[in-house]
PDB file of C-alpha atoms in Angstrom:
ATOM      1  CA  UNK A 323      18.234-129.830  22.321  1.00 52.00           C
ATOM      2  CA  UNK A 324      17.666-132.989  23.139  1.00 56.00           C
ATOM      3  CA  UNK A 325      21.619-133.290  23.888  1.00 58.00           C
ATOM      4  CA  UNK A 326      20.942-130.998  26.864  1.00 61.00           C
ATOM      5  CA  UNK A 327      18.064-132.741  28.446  1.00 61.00           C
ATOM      6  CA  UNK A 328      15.301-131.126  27.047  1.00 65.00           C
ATOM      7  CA  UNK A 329      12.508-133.211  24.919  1.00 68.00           C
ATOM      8  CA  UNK A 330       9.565-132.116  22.678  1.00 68.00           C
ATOM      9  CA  UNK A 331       7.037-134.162  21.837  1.00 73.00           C
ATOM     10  CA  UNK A 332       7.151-134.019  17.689  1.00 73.00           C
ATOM     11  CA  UNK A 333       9.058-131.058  18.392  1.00 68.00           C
ATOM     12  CA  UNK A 334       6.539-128.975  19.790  1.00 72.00           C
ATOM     13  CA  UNK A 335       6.146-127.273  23.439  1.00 72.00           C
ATOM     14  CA  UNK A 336       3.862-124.990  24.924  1.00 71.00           C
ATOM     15  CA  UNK A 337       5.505-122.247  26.267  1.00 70.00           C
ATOM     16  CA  UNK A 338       4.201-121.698  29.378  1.00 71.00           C
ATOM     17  CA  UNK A 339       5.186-125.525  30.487  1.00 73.00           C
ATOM     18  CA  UNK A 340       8.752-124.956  28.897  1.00 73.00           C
ATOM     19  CA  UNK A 341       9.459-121.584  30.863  1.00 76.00           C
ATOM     20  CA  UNK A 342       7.141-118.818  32.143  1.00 79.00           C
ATOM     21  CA  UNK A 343       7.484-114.856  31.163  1.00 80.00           C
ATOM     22  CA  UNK A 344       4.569-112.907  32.551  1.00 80.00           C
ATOM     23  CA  UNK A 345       3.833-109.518  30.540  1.00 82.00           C
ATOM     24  CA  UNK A 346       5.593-110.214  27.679  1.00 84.00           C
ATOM     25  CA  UNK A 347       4.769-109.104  24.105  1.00 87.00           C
ATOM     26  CA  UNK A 348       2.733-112.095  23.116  1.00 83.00           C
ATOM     27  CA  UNK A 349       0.430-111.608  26.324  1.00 84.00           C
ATOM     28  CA  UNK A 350       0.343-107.947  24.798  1.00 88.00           C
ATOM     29  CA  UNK A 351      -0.825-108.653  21.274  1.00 86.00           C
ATOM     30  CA  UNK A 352      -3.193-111.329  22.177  1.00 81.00           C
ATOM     31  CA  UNK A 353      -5.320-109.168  24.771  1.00 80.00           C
ATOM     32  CA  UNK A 354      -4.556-105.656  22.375  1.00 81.00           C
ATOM     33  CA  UNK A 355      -4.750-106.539  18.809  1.00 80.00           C
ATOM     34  CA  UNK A 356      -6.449-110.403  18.933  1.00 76.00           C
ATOM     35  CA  UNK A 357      -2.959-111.955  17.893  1.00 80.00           C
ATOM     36  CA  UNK A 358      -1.408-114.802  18.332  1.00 78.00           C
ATOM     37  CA  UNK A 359       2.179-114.270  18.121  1.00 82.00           C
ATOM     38  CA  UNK A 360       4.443-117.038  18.363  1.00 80.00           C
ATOM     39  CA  UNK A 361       8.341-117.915  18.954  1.00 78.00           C
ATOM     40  CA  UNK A 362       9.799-120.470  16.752  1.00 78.00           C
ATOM     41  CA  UNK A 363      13.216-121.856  17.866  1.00 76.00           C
ATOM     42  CA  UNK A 364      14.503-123.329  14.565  1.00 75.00           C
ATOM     43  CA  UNK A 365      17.589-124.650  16.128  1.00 74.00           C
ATOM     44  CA  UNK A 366      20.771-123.941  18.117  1.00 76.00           C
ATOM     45  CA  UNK A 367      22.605-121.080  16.255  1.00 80.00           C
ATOM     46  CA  UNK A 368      21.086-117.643  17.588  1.00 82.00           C
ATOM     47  CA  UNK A 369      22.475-115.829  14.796  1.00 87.00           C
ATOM     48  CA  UNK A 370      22.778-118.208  11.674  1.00 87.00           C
ATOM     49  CA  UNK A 371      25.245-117.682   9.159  1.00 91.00           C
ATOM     50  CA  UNK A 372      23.854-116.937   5.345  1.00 92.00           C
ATOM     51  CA  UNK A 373      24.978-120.765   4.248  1.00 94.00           C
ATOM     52  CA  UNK A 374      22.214-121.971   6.566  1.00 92.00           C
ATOM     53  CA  UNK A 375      19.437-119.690   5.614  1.00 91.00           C
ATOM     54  CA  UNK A 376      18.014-121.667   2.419  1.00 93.00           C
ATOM     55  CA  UNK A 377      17.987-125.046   4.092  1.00 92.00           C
ATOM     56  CA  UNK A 378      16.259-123.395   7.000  1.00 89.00           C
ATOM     57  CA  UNK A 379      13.841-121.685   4.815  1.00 91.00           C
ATOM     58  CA  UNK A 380      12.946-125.602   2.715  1.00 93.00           C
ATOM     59  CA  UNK A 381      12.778-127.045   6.382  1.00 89.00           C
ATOM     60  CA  UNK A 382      10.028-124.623   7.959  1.00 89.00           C
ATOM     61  CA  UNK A 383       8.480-122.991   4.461  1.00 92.00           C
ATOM     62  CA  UNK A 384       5.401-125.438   4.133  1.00 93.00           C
ATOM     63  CA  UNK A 385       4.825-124.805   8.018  1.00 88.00           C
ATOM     64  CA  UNK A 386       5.067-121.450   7.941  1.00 88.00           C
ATOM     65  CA  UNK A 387       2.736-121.251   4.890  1.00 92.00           C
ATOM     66  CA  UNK A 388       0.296-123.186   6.638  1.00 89.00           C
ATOM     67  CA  UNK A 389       0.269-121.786   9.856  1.00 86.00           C
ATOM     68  CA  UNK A 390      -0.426-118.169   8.016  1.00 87.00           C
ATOM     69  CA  UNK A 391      -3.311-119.809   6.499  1.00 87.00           C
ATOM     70  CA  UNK A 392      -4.810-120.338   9.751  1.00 83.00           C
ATOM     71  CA  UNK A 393      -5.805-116.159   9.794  1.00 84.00           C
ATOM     72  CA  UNK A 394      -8.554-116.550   7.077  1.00 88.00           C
ATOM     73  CA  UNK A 395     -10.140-119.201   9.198  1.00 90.00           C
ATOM     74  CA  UNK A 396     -12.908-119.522  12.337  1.00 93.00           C
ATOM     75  CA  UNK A 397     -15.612-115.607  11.335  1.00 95.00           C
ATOM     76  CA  UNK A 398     -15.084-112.411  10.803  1.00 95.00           C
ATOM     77  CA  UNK A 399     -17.473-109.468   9.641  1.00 97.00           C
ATOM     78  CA  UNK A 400     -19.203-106.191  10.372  1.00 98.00           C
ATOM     79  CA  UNK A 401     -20.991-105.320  13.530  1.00 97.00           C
ATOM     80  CA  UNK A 402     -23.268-102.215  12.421  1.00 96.00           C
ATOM     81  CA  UNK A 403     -26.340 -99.979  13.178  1.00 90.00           C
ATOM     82  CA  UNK A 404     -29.871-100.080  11.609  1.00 86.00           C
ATOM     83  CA  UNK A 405     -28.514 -97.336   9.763  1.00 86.00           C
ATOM     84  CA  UNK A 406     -25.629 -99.430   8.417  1.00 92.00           C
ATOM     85  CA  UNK A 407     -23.162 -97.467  10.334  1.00 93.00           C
ATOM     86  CA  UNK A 408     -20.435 -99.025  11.969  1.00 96.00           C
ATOM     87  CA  UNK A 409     -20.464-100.002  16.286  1.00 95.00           C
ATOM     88  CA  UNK A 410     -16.577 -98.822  17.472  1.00 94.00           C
ATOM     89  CA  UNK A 411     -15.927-101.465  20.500  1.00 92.00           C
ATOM     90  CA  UNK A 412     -18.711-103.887  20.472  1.00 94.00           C
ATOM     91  CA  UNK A 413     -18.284-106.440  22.380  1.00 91.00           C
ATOM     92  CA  UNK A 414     -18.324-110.893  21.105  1.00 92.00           C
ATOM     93  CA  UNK A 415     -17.935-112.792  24.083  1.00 89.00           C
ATOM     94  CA  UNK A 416     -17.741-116.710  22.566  1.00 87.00           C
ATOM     95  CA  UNK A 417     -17.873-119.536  24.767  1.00 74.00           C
ATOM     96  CA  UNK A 418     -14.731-120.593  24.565  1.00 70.00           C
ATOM     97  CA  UNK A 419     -12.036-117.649  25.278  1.00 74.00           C
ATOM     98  CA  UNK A 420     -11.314-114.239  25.017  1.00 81.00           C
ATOM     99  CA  UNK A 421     -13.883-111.514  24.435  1.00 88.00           C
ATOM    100  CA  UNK A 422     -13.077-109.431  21.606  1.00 89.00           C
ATOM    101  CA  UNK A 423     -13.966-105.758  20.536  1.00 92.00           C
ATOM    102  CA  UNK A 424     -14.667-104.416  16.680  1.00 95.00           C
ATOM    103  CA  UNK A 425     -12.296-101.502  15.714  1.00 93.00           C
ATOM    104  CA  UNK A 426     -13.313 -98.099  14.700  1.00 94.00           C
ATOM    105  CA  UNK A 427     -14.820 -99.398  11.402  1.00 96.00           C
ATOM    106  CA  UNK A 428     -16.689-102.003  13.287  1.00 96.00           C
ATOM    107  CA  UNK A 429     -15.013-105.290  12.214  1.00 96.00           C
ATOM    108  CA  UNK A 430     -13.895-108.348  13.647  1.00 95.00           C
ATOM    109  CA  UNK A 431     -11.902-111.157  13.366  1.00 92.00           C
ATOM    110  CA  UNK A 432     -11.310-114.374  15.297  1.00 91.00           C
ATOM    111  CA  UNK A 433      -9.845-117.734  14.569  1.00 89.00           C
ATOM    112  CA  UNK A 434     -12.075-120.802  16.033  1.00 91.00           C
ATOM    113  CA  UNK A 435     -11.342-124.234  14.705  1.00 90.00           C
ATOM    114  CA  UNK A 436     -14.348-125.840  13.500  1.00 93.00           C
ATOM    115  CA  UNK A 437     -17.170-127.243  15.756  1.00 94.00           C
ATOM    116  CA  UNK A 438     -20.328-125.229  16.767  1.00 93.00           C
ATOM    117  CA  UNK A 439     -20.014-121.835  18.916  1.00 92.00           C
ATOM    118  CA  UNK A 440     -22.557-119.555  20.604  1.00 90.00           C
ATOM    119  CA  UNK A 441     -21.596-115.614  20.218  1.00 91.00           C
ATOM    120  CA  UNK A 442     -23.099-112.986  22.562  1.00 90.00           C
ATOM    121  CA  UNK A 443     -22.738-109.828  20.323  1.00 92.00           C
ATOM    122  CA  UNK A 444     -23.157-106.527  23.181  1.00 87.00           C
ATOM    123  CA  UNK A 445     -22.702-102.633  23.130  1.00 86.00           C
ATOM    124  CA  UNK A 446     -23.934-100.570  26.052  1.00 75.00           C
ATOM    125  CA  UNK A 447     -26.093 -97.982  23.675  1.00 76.00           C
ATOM    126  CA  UNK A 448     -27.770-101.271  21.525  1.00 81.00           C
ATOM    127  CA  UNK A 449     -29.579-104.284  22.301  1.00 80.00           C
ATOM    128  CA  UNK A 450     -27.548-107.576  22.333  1.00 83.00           C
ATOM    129  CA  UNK A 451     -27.897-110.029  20.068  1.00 89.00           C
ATOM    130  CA  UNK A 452     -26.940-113.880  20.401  1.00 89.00           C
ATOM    131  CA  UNK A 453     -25.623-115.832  17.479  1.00 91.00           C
ATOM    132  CA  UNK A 454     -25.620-119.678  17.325  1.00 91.00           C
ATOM    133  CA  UNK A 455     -23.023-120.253  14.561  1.00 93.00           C
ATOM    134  CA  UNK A 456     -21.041-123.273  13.299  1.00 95.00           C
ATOM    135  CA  UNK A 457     -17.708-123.249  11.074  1.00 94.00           C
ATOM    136  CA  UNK A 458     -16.814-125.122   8.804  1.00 92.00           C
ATOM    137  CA  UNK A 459     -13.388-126.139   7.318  1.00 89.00           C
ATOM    138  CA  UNK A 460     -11.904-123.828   5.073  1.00 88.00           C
ATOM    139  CA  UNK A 461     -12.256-119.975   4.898  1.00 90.00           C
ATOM    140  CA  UNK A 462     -13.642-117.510   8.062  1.00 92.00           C
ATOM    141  CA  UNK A 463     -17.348-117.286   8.139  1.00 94.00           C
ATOM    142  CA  UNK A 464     -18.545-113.793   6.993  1.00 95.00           C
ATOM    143  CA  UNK A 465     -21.419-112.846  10.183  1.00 95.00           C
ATOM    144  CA  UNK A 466     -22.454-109.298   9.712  1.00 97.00           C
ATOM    145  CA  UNK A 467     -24.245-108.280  12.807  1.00 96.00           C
ATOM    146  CA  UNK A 468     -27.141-105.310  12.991  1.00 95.00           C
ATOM    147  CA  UNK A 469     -27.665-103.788  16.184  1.00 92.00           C
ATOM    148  CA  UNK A 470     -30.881-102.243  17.537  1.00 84.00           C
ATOM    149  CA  UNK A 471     -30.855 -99.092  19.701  1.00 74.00           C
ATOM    150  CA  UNK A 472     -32.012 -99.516  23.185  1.00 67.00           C
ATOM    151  CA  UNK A 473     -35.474 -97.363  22.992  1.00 59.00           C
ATOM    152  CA  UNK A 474     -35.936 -94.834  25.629  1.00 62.00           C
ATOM    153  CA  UNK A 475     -39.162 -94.337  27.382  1.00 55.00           C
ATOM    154  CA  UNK A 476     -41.208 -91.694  25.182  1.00 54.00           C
ATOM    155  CA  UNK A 477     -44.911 -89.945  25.972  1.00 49.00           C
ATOM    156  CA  UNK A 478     -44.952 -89.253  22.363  1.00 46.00           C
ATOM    157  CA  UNK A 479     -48.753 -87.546  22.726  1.00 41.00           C
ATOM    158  CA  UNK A 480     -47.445 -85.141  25.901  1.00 47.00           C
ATOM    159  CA  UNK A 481     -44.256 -84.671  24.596  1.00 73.00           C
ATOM    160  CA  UNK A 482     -42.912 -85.871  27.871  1.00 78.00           C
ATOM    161  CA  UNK A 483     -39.318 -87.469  27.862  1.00 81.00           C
ATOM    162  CA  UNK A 484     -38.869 -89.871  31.213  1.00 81.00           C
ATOM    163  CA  UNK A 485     -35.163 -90.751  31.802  1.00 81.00           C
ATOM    164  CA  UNK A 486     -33.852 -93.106  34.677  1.00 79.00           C
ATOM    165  CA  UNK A 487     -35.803 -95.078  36.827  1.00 73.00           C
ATOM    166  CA  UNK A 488     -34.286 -93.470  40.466  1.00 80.00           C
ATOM    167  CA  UNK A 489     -35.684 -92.490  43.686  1.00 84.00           C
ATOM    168  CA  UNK A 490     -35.363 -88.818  43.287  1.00 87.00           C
ATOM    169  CA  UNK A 491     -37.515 -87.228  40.720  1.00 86.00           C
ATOM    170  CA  UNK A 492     -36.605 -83.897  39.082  1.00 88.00           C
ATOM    171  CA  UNK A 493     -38.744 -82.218  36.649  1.00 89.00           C
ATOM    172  CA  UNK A 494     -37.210 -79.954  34.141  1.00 90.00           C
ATOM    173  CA  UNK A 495     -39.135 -77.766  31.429  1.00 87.00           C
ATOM    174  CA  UNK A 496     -38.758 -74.967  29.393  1.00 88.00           C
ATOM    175  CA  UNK A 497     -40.721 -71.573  29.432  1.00 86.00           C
ATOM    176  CA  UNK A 498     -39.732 -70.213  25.458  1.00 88.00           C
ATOM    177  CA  UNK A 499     -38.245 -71.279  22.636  1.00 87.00           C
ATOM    178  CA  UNK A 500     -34.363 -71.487  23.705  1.00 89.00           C
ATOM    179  CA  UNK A 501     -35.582 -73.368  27.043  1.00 88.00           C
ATOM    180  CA  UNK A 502     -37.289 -75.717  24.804  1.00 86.00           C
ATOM    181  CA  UNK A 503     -34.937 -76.564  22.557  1.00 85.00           C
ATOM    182  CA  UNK A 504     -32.129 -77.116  25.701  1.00 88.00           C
ATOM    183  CA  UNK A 505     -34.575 -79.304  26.566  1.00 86.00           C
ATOM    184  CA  UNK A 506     -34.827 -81.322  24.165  1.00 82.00           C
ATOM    185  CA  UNK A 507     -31.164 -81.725  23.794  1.00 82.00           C
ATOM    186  CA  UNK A 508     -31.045 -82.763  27.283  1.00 84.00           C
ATOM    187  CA  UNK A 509     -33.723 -85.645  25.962  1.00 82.00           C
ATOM    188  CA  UNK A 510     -31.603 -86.544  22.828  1.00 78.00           C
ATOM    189  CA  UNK A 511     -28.012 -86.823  25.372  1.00 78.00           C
ATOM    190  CA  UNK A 512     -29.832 -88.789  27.779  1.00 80.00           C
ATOM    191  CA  UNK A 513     -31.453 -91.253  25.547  1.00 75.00           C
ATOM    192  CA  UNK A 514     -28.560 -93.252  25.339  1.00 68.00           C
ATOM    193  CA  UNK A 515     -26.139 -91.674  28.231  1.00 61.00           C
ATOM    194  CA  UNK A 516     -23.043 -90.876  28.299  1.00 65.00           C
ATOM    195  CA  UNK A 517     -20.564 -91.974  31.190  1.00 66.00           C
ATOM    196  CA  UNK A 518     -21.671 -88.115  32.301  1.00 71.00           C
ATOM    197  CA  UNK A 519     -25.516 -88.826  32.728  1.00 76.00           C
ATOM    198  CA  UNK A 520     -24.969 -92.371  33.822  1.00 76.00           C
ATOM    199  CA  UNK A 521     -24.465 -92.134  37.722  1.00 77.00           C
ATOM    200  CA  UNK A 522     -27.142 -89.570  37.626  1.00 80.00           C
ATOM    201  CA  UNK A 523     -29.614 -91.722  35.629  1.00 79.00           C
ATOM    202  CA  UNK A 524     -28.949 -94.171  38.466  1.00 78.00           C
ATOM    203  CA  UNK A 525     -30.097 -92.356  41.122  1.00 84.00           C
ATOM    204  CA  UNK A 526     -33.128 -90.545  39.747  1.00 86.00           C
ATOM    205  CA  UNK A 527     -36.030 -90.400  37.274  1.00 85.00           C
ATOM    206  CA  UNK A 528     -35.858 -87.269  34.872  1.00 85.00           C
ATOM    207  CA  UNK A 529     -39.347 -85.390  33.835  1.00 85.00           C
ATOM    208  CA  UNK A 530     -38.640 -83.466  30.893  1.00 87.00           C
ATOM    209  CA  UNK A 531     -41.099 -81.026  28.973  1.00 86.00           C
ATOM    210  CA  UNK A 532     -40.092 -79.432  25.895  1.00 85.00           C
ATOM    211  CA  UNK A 533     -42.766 -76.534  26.767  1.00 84.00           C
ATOM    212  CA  UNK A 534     -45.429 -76.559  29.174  1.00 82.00           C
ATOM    213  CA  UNK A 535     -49.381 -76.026  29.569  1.00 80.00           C
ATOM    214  CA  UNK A 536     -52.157 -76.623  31.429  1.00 75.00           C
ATOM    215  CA  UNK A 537     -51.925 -80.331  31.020  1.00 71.00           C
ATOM    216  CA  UNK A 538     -48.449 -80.726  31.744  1.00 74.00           C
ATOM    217  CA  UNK A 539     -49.140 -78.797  35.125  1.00 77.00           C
ATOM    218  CA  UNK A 540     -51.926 -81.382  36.105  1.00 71.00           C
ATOM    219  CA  UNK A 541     -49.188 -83.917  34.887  1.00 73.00           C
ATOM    220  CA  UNK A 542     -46.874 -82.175  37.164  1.00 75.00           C
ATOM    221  CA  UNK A 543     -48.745 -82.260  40.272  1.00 73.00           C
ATOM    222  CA  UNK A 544     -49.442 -86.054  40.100  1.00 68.00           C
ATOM    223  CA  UNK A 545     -46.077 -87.067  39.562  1.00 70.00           C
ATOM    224  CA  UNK A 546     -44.793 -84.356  42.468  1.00 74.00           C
ATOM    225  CA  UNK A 547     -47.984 -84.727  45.188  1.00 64.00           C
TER     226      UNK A 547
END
């Protein structure tokens, strides 16, 4: 290459300075699956005839070897509940690069060359957790993480569920035994809301009572004057 102009430094260019493709498959993996993908141009012969193959392979084998190494370095682990189940798409910003999400099982992987990192673990439905962590030289860092649920606001005595913290204020109880129990499935969904309850949770403050009395009236009336 260096016939046609073009100079490496020990051999080695970054991409982006040598020529620039936007969208292309390594910008795909690296944001989608957390990998680094990389081209290596091993010489001038696009399509090298079998003679060439075994000196190419002694040439680059050692590299290659080493470079695959390079996945079993930096942390990996478990992000889970307080029941030990698994957190699908948790989120571990670092301070340095790309956030990364845990997969359906809740793991993750990512490869950090040693020095010492801080790690913001997050998940809308739990409470985050920061990790001050340092690695090491030589194999990934097992970190599992345990998440706690966000606790909702709970009248435990009254039975009284308050959701949202909004201007308007609805009140919402149940008069026999199906009414109750709707409501207190409408307590348990909007504990931890889904994207359904969320805009709504925004704009208002839910009252609900699995049953009502006397109490609950007087509760009533103070809360709607």
């Amino acid at each position: 290459l260096n016939i046609n102009g073009d100079f490496f430094l020990n051999g080695i260019t970054n991409g982006a300075f040598w020529y620039h493709v936007a969208g292309g498959m390594q910008d795909w993996q690296y944001v989608n699956t957390n990998c680094l993908e990389i081209t290596i141009e091993m010489g001038c012969y696009k399509f090298p005839q079998k003679n060439m193959l075994p000196q190419l392979w002694d040439e680059h084998k050692y590299s290659l070897l080493a470079y695959m190494e390079y996945v079993h370095r930096g942390i990996r682990g478990f992000v889970l509940d307080q029941r030990g189940h698994p957190v699908k798409n948790a989120v571990l910003s670092i301070n340095q690069g790309k956030n990364i999400t845990t997969t359906d099982e809740g793991e993750f992987w990512r490869i950090l060359l040693p020095g010492r990192y801080t790690v913001l673990v997050s998940h809308r439905k739990y409470l985050p957790q920061i990790l001050n962590i340092t690695v090491d030289e030589g194999s990934a860092k097992l970190i599992n993480v345990t998440l706690e649920q966000k606790l909702c606001r709970e009248n435990t005595v009254d039975s009284i569920r308050v959701r949202g913290e909004g201007a308007v204020r609805i009140a919402v109880f149940g008069v026999d035994s199906l009414g109750k129990s709707i409501v207190q499935e409408l307590a348990n969904a909007t504990c931890l809301p889904e994207d359904l309850f969320v805009e709504i949770l925004q704009q208002s403050t839910l009252h609900l009572f699995p049953s009502m009395s006397a109490e609950r009236a007087l509760y009533l009336k103070v809360i709607f004057p």
